[in-house]
Amino acid sequence: MTGNKTARDWDGAVALRRAGMPVARIALETAIPATSLGRYFKQHGVVPDLTGQIQQATRAKLQAGPVAGGSAAEIVEDASNRAVALVSNHLKLAARGRALLERLFDDLEQGMLCRAEIEADIEADTQDDKAATRRTRMQRAVALPGHAGTLNELTTVLAKLVNVERQALSVDEPREQNPYAGLTQAQLHERVRALLEDNALGDA
């Protein structure tokens, strides 16, 4: 099935793997089956050995210039270019989100400062209503609990945006994910039991 693949196809797959791309993604990029890729990489000792250099090059490229020539450096150059484009896009989206948040904060502040006037306008606008449903709904929208809830949501979004910006600029290193975060309580207990048994066998 892969016999018609050229040396260039395999070289491209090797470059992607050395750059850290998952085998399944390489299969989509190159149209070479993942099983064939896995066998080829194992047979030729192909491992993602350039990911550290790519991360360093990406950080350097955001601040300075390009990477020097060479086969390994070319792979690093290509992958870091992709990463820089991705980071730049993240920063643009974060900037748009920050601008929207600033306008929402301004609207919220204005609503809080003018709440008495707004409530008076609501009274005037709904004084002829037979039922109080519309008035109650409008008053609830401008009440302090409503403002507090909105402020809490805006603050949460702002914190996430700040985190995106700091990670995109490598101000903070991404935190390692907890490998046990997705386990249920029963699975955690089973995992602890297995570890204890392993330790007991090791001490025997």
PDB file of C-alpha atoms in Angstrom:
ATOM      1  CA  MET A   1       0.000   0.000   0.000  1.00  0.00           C
ATOM      2  CA  THR A   2       2.955   2.272   0.608  1.00  0.00           C
ATOM      3  CA  GLY A   3       5.178   0.855  -2.115  1.00  0.00           C
ATOM      4  CA  ASN A   4       4.484   3.768  -4.446  1.00  0.00           C
ATOM      5  CA  LYS A   5       5.697   6.269  -1.873  1.00  0.00           C
ATOM      6  CA  THR A   6       8.909   8.031  -2.871  1.00  0.00           C
ATOM      7  CA  ALA A   7      11.978   8.689  -0.744  1.00  0.00           C
ATOM      8  CA  ARG A   8      10.830  12.295  -0.581  1.00  0.00           C
ATOM      9  CA  ASP A   9       7.511  11.219   0.961  1.00  0.00           C
ATOM     10  CA  TRP A  10       9.332   9.287   3.668  1.00  0.00           C
ATOM     11  CA  ASP A  11      11.813  12.115   4.242  1.00  0.00           C
ATOM     12  CA  GLY A  12       8.883  14.458   4.772  1.00  0.00           C
ATOM     13  CA  ALA A  13       7.309  12.046   7.245  1.00  0.00           C
ATOM     14  CA  VAL A  14      10.604  11.720   9.117  1.00  0.00           C
ATOM     15  CA  ALA A  15      10.951  15.504   9.309  1.00  0.00           C
ATOM     16  CA  LEU A  16       7.452  15.861  10.731  1.00  0.00           C
ATOM     17  CA  ARG A  17       8.098  13.129  13.311  1.00  0.00           C
ATOM     18  CA  ARG A  18      11.404  14.642  14.381  1.00  0.00           C
ATOM     19  CA  ALA A  19       9.569  17.947  14.771  1.00  0.00           C
ATOM     20  CA  GLY A  20       7.232  16.271  17.267  1.00  0.00           C
ATOM     21  CA  MET A  21       4.099  15.740  15.189  1.00  0.00           C
ATOM     22  CA  PRO A  22       1.995  12.735  16.316  1.00  0.00           C
ATOM     23  CA  VAL A  23       2.034   9.694  14.031  1.00  0.00           C
ATOM     24  CA  ALA A  24      -1.725   9.906  13.419  1.00  0.00           C
ATOM     25  CA  ARG A  25      -1.376  13.500  12.216  1.00  0.00           C
ATOM     26  CA  ILE A  26       1.583  12.593   9.991  1.00  0.00           C
ATOM     27  CA  ALA A  27      -0.574   9.880   8.413  1.00  0.00           C
ATOM     28  CA  LEU A  28      -3.138  12.532   7.481  1.00  0.00           C
ATOM     29  CA  GLU A  29      -0.471  14.900   6.166  1.00  0.00           C
ATOM     30  CA  THR A  30       1.365  12.315   4.042  1.00  0.00           C
ATOM     31  CA  ALA A  31      -1.382   9.764   3.191  1.00  0.00           C
ATOM     32  CA  ILE A  32       0.891   7.024   4.565  1.00  0.00           C
ATOM     33  CA  PRO A  33      -0.916   4.601   6.928  1.00  0.00           C
ATOM     34  CA  ALA A  34      -0.111   5.140  10.599  1.00  0.00           C
ATOM     35  CA  THR A  35       0.879   1.478  11.020  1.00  0.00           C
ATOM     36  CA  SER A  36       3.415   1.765   8.191  1.00  0.00           C
ATOM     37  CA  LEU A  37       4.759   4.988   9.661  1.00  0.00           C
ATOM     38  CA  GLY A  38       5.114   3.378  13.078  1.00  0.00           C
ATOM     39  CA  ARG A  39       7.058   0.437  11.662  1.00  0.00           C
ATOM     40  CA  TYR A  40       9.277   2.706   9.568  1.00  0.00           C
ATOM     41  CA  PHE A  41      10.046   5.057  12.461  1.00  0.00           C
ATOM     42  CA  LYS A  42      10.824   2.134  14.779  1.00  0.00           C
ATOM     43  CA  GLN A  43      13.013   0.419  12.186  1.00  0.00           C
ATOM     44  CA  HIS A  44      15.013   3.589  11.491  1.00  0.00           C
ATOM     45  CA  GLY A  45      15.083   4.904  15.047  1.00  0.00           C
ATOM     46  CA  VAL A  46      13.116   8.048  14.213  1.00  0.00           C
ATOM     47  CA  VAL A  47      12.106   9.909  17.373  1.00  0.00           C
ATOM     48  CA  PRO A  48      10.846  13.461  18.050  1.00  0.00           C
ATOM     49  CA  ASP A  49      14.346  14.641  18.964  1.00  0.00           C
ATOM     50  CA  LEU A  50      13.985  18.243  17.780  1.00  0.00           C
ATOM     51  CA  THR A  51      11.011  19.413  19.859  1.00  0.00           C
ATOM     52  CA  GLY A  52      13.231  21.122  22.441  1.00  0.00           C
ATOM     53  CA  GLN A  53      15.149  22.976  19.725  1.00  0.00           C
ATOM     54  CA  ILE A  54      11.857  23.969  18.079  1.00  0.00           C
ATOM     55  CA  GLN A  55      10.553  25.464  21.317  1.00  0.00           C
ATOM     56  CA  GLN A  56      13.792  27.398  21.805  1.00  0.00           C
ATOM     57  CA  ALA A  57      13.770  28.585  18.199  1.00  0.00           C
ATOM     58  CA  THR A  58      10.143  29.682  18.495  1.00  0.00           C
ATOM     59  CA  ARG A  59      10.898  31.793  21.551  1.00  0.00           C
ATOM     60  CA  ALA A  60      13.982  33.250  19.872  1.00  0.00           C
ATOM     61  CA  LYS A  61      12.085  33.998  16.662  1.00  0.00           C
ATOM     62  CA  LEU A  62       9.450  35.940  18.588  1.00  0.00           C
ATOM     63  CA  GLN A  63      12.218  38.188  19.887  1.00  0.00           C
ATOM     64  CA  ALA A  64      14.978  38.064  17.292  1.00  0.00           C
ATOM     65  CA  GLY A  65      15.996  36.479  14.016  1.00  0.00           C
ATOM     66  CA  PRO A  66      16.071  33.195  12.074  1.00  0.00           C
ATOM     67  CA  VAL A  67      17.897  29.930  12.736  1.00  0.00           C
ATOM     68  CA  ALA A  68      21.085  28.991  10.897  1.00  0.00           C
ATOM     69  CA  GLY A  69      21.088  26.531   7.993  1.00  0.00           C
ATOM     70  CA  GLY A  70      21.464  22.765   8.062  1.00  0.00           C
ATOM     71  CA  SER A  71      19.129  19.811   7.693  1.00  0.00           C
ATOM     72  CA  ALA A  72      18.085  19.656  11.340  1.00  0.00           C
ATOM     73  CA  ALA A  73      17.903  23.452  11.476  1.00  0.00           C
ATOM     74  CA  GLU A  74      15.633  23.487   8.418  1.00  0.00           C
ATOM     75  CA  ILE A  75      13.169  21.235  10.218  1.00  0.00           C
ATOM     76  CA  VAL A  76      13.371  23.471  13.276  1.00  0.00           C
ATOM     77  CA  GLU A  77      12.920  26.539  11.069  1.00  0.00           C
ATOM     78  CA  ASP A  78       9.802  25.186   9.395  1.00  0.00           C
ATOM     79  CA  ALA A  79       8.180  24.031  12.630  1.00  0.00           C
ATOM     80  CA  SER A  80       9.051  27.217  14.508  1.00  0.00           C
ATOM     81  CA  ASN A  81       7.573  29.297  11.672  1.00  0.00           C
ATOM     82  CA  ARG A  82       4.306  27.432  12.123  1.00  0.00           C
ATOM     83  CA  ALA A  83       4.452  27.958  15.878  1.00  0.00           C
ATOM     84  CA  VAL A  84       5.159  31.682  15.493  1.00  0.00           C
ATOM     85  CA  ALA A  85       2.174  32.057  13.165  1.00  0.00           C
ATOM     86  CA  LEU A  86       0.005  30.240  15.697  1.00  0.00           C
ATOM     87  CA  VAL A  87       1.235  32.390  18.590  1.00  0.00           C
ATOM     88  CA  SER A  88       0.700  35.570  16.575  1.00  0.00           C
ATOM     89  CA  ASN A  89      -2.859  34.502  15.831  1.00  0.00           C
ATOM     90  CA  HIS A  90      -3.452  33.764  19.523  1.00  0.00           C
ATOM     91  CA  LEU A  91      -2.192  37.220  20.449  1.00  0.00           C
ATOM     92  CA  LYS A  92      -4.435  38.891  17.859  1.00  0.00           C
ATOM     93  CA  LEU A  93      -7.471  37.029  19.168  1.00  0.00           C
ATOM     94  CA  ALA A  94      -6.492  37.859  22.749  1.00  0.00           C
ATOM     95  CA  ALA A  95      -6.151  41.541  21.820  1.00  0.00           C
ATOM     96  CA  ARG A  96      -9.623  41.530  20.257  1.00  0.00           C
ATOM     97  CA  GLY A  97     -11.011  39.815  23.328  1.00  0.00           C
ATOM     98  CA  ARG A  98      -9.335  42.356  25.602  1.00  0.00           C
ATOM     99  CA  ALA A  99     -10.802  45.248  23.599  1.00  0.00           C
ATOM    100  CA  LEU A 100     -14.279  43.714  23.861  1.00  0.00           C
ATOM    101  CA  LEU A 101     -13.815  43.176  27.583  1.00  0.00           C
ATOM    102  CA  GLU A 102     -12.803  46.802  28.078  1.00  0.00           C
ATOM    103  CA  ARG A 103     -15.980  47.961  26.350  1.00  0.00           C
ATOM    104  CA  LEU A 104     -18.064  45.568  28.441  1.00  0.00           C
ATOM    105  CA  PHE A 105     -16.394  46.803  31.622  1.00  0.00           C
ATOM    106  CA  ASP A 106     -17.159  50.384  30.552  1.00  0.00           C
ATOM    107  CA  ASP A 107     -20.804  49.483  29.896  1.00  0.00           C
ATOM    108  CA  LEU A 108     -21.046  47.747  33.260  1.00  0.00           C
ATOM    109  CA  GLU A 109     -19.511  50.703  35.084  1.00  0.00           C
ATOM    110  CA  GLN A 110     -21.825  53.129  33.315  1.00  0.00           C
ATOM    111  CA  GLY A 111     -24.827  50.986  34.209  1.00  0.00           C
ATOM    112  CA  MET A 112     -23.823  50.879  37.866  1.00  0.00           C
ATOM    113  CA  LEU A 113     -23.200  54.632  38.065  1.00  0.00           C
ATOM    114  CA  CYS A 114     -26.502  55.449  36.379  1.00  0.00           C
ATOM    115  CA  ARG A 115     -28.571  52.722  38.018  1.00  0.00           C
ATOM    116  CA  ALA A 116     -30.905  55.192  39.795  1.00  0.00           C
ATOM    117  CA  GLU A 117     -31.663  56.980  36.516  1.00  0.00           C
ATOM    118  CA  ILE A 118     -32.178  53.676  34.704  1.00  0.00           C
ATOM    119  CA  GLU A 119     -34.564  52.456  37.404  1.00  0.00           C
ATOM    120  CA  ALA A 120     -36.521  55.712  37.134  1.00  0.00           C
ATOM    121  CA  ASP A 121     -36.753  55.253  33.364  1.00  0.00           C
ATOM    122  CA  ILE A 122     -38.000  51.697  33.905  1.00  0.00           C
ATOM    123  CA  GLU A 123     -40.706  52.944  36.253  1.00  0.00           C
ATOM    124  CA  ALA A 124     -41.800  55.562  33.726  1.00  0.00           C
ATOM    125  CA  ASP A 125     -41.708  53.131  30.800  1.00  0.00           C
ATOM    126  CA  THR A 126     -43.747  50.442  32.561  1.00  0.00           C
ATOM    127  CA  GLN A 127     -46.184  52.525  34.594  1.00  0.00           C
ATOM    128  CA  ASP A 128     -49.052  51.732  32.233  1.00  0.00           C
ATOM    129  CA  ASP A 129     -48.348  47.983  32.145  1.00  0.00           C
ATOM    130  CA  LYS A 130     -51.201  45.924  33.591  1.00  0.00           C
ATOM    131  CA  ALA A 131     -48.797  43.282  34.885  1.00  0.00           C
ATOM    132  CA  ALA A 132     -45.487  43.838  36.639  1.00  0.00           C
ATOM    133  CA  THR A 133     -43.679  41.079  34.758  1.00  0.00           C
ATOM    134  CA  ARG A 134     -41.788  43.324  32.324  1.00  0.00           C
ATOM    135  CA  ARG A 135     -40.895  45.835  35.046  1.00  0.00           C
ATOM    136  CA  THR A 136     -39.597  43.098  37.334  1.00  0.00           C
ATOM    137  CA  ARG A 137     -37.491  41.605  34.548  1.00  0.00           C
ATOM    138  CA  MET A 138     -35.985  44.990  33.654  1.00  0.00           C
ATOM    139  CA  GLN A 139     -35.290  45.862  37.291  1.00  0.00           C
ATOM    140  CA  ARG A 140     -33.608  42.512  37.841  1.00  0.00           C
ATOM    141  CA  ALA A 141     -31.305  43.183  34.896  1.00  0.00           C
ATOM    142  CA  VAL A 142     -29.939  46.378  36.482  1.00  0.00           C
ATOM    143  CA  ALA A 143     -29.941  45.195  40.111  1.00  0.00           C
ATOM    144  CA  LEU A 144     -26.692  44.829  42.096  1.00  0.00           C
ATOM    145  CA  PRO A 145     -26.680  40.993  42.056  1.00  0.00           C
ATOM    146  CA  GLY A 146     -26.911  41.091  38.270  1.00  0.00           C
ATOM    147  CA  HIS A 147     -23.979  43.518  38.070  1.00  0.00           C
ATOM    148  CA  ALA A 148     -21.964  41.363  40.478  1.00  0.00           C
ATOM    149  CA  GLY A 149     -22.573  38.248  38.382  1.00  0.00           C
ATOM    150  CA  THR A 150     -21.570  40.045  35.192  1.00  0.00           C
ATOM    151  CA  LEU A 151     -18.433  41.426  36.845  1.00  0.00           C
ATOM    152  CA  ASN A 152     -17.477  37.948  38.041  1.00  0.00           C
ATOM    153  CA  GLU A 153     -17.881  36.489  34.540  1.00  0.00           C
ATOM    154  CA  LEU A 154     -15.893  39.316  32.936  1.00  0.00           C
ATOM    155  CA  THR A 155     -13.108  38.926  35.496  1.00  0.00           C
ATOM    156  CA  THR A 156     -12.926  35.182  34.819  1.00  0.00           C
ATOM    157  CA  VAL A 157     -12.642  35.765  31.070  1.00  0.00           C
ATOM    158  CA  LEU A 158      -9.985  38.439  31.617  1.00  0.00           C
ATOM    159  CA  ALA A 159      -7.911  36.052  33.748  1.00  0.00           C
ATOM    160  CA  LYS A 160      -8.031  33.458  30.951  1.00  0.00           C
ATOM    161  CA  LEU A 161      -7.001  36.051  28.366  1.00  0.00           C
ATOM    162  CA  VAL A 162      -4.068  37.156  30.507  1.00  0.00           C
ATOM    163  CA  ASN A 163      -2.998  33.515  30.812  1.00  0.00           C
ATOM    164  CA  VAL A 164      -3.160  33.057  27.024  1.00  0.00           C
ATOM    165  CA  GLU A 165      -1.099  36.207  26.449  1.00  0.00           C
ATOM    166  CA  ARG A 166       1.542  35.279  29.026  1.00  0.00           C
ATOM    167  CA  GLN A 167       1.931  31.748  27.671  1.00  0.00           C
ATOM    168  CA  ALA A 168       1.997  32.980  24.064  1.00  0.00           C
ATOM    169  CA  LEU A 169       4.869  35.319  24.937  1.00  0.00           C
ATOM    170  CA  SER A 170       6.576  32.609  27.030  1.00  0.00           C
ATOM    171  CA  VAL A 171       6.298  34.752  30.154  1.00  0.00           C
ATOM    172  CA  ASP A 172       5.006  31.670  31.943  1.00  0.00           C
ATOM    173  CA  GLU A 173       5.751  28.051  31.198  1.00  0.00           C
ATOM    174  CA  PRO A 174       2.582  25.993  30.535  1.00  0.00           C
ATOM    175  CA  ARG A 175       1.664  24.026  33.633  1.00  0.00           C
ATOM    176  CA  GLU A 176       1.865  20.258  33.457  1.00  0.00           C
ATOM    177  CA  GLN A 177      -1.519  18.628  33.379  1.00  0.00           C
ATOM    178  CA  ASN A 178      -2.430  16.314  36.239  1.00  0.00           C
ATOM    179  CA  PRO A 179      -2.265  12.782  34.734  1.00  0.00           C
ATOM    180  CA  TYR A 180      -4.940  11.638  37.183  1.00  0.00           C
ATOM    181  CA  ALA A 181      -7.335  14.548  36.612  1.00  0.00           C
ATOM    182  CA  GLY A 182      -9.777  12.500  34.524  1.00  0.00           C
ATOM    183  CA  LEU A 183      -9.977   9.496  36.849  1.00  0.00           C
ATOM    184  CA  THR A 184     -12.992   8.727  39.007  1.00  0.00           C
ATOM    185  CA  GLN A 185     -12.669   8.170  42.758  1.00  0.00           C
ATOM    186  CA  ALA A 186     -12.869   4.404  42.253  1.00  0.00           C
ATOM    187  CA  GLN A 187     -10.174   4.517  39.568  1.00  0.00           C
ATOM    188  CA  LEU A 188      -7.940   6.598  41.842  1.00  0.00           C
ATOM    189  CA  HIS A 189      -8.342   4.044  44.636  1.00  0.00           C
ATOM    190  CA  GLU A 190      -7.490   1.240  42.200  1.00  0.00           C
ATOM    191  CA  ARG A 191      -4.429   3.152  41.007  1.00  0.00           C
ATOM    192  CA  VAL A 192      -3.205   3.685  44.587  1.00  0.00           C
ATOM    193  CA  ARG A 193      -3.814   0.002  45.401  1.00  0.00           C
ATOM    194  CA  ALA A 194      -1.799  -1.083  42.351  1.00  0.00           C
ATOM    195  CA  LEU A 195       1.080   1.242  43.285  1.00  0.00           C
ATOM    196  CA  LEU A 196       1.106  -0.109  46.848  1.00  0.00           C
ATOM    197  CA  GLU A 197       1.182  -3.680  45.539  1.00  0.00           C
ATOM    198  CA  ASP A 198       4.052  -2.816  43.184  1.00  0.00           C
ATOM    199  CA  ASN A 199       6.015  -1.272  46.053  1.00  0.00           C
ATOM    200  CA  ALA A 200       5.333  -4.307  48.247  1.00  0.00           C
ATOM    201  CA  LEU A 201       6.609  -6.648  45.534  1.00  0.00           C
ATOM    202  CA  GLY A 202       9.659  -4.475  45.057  1.00  0.00           C
ATOM    203  CA  ASP A 203      10.493  -4.619  48.765  1.00  0.00           C
ATOM    204  CA  ALA A 204       9.958  -8.400  48.999  1.00  0.00           C
TER     205      ALA A 204
END
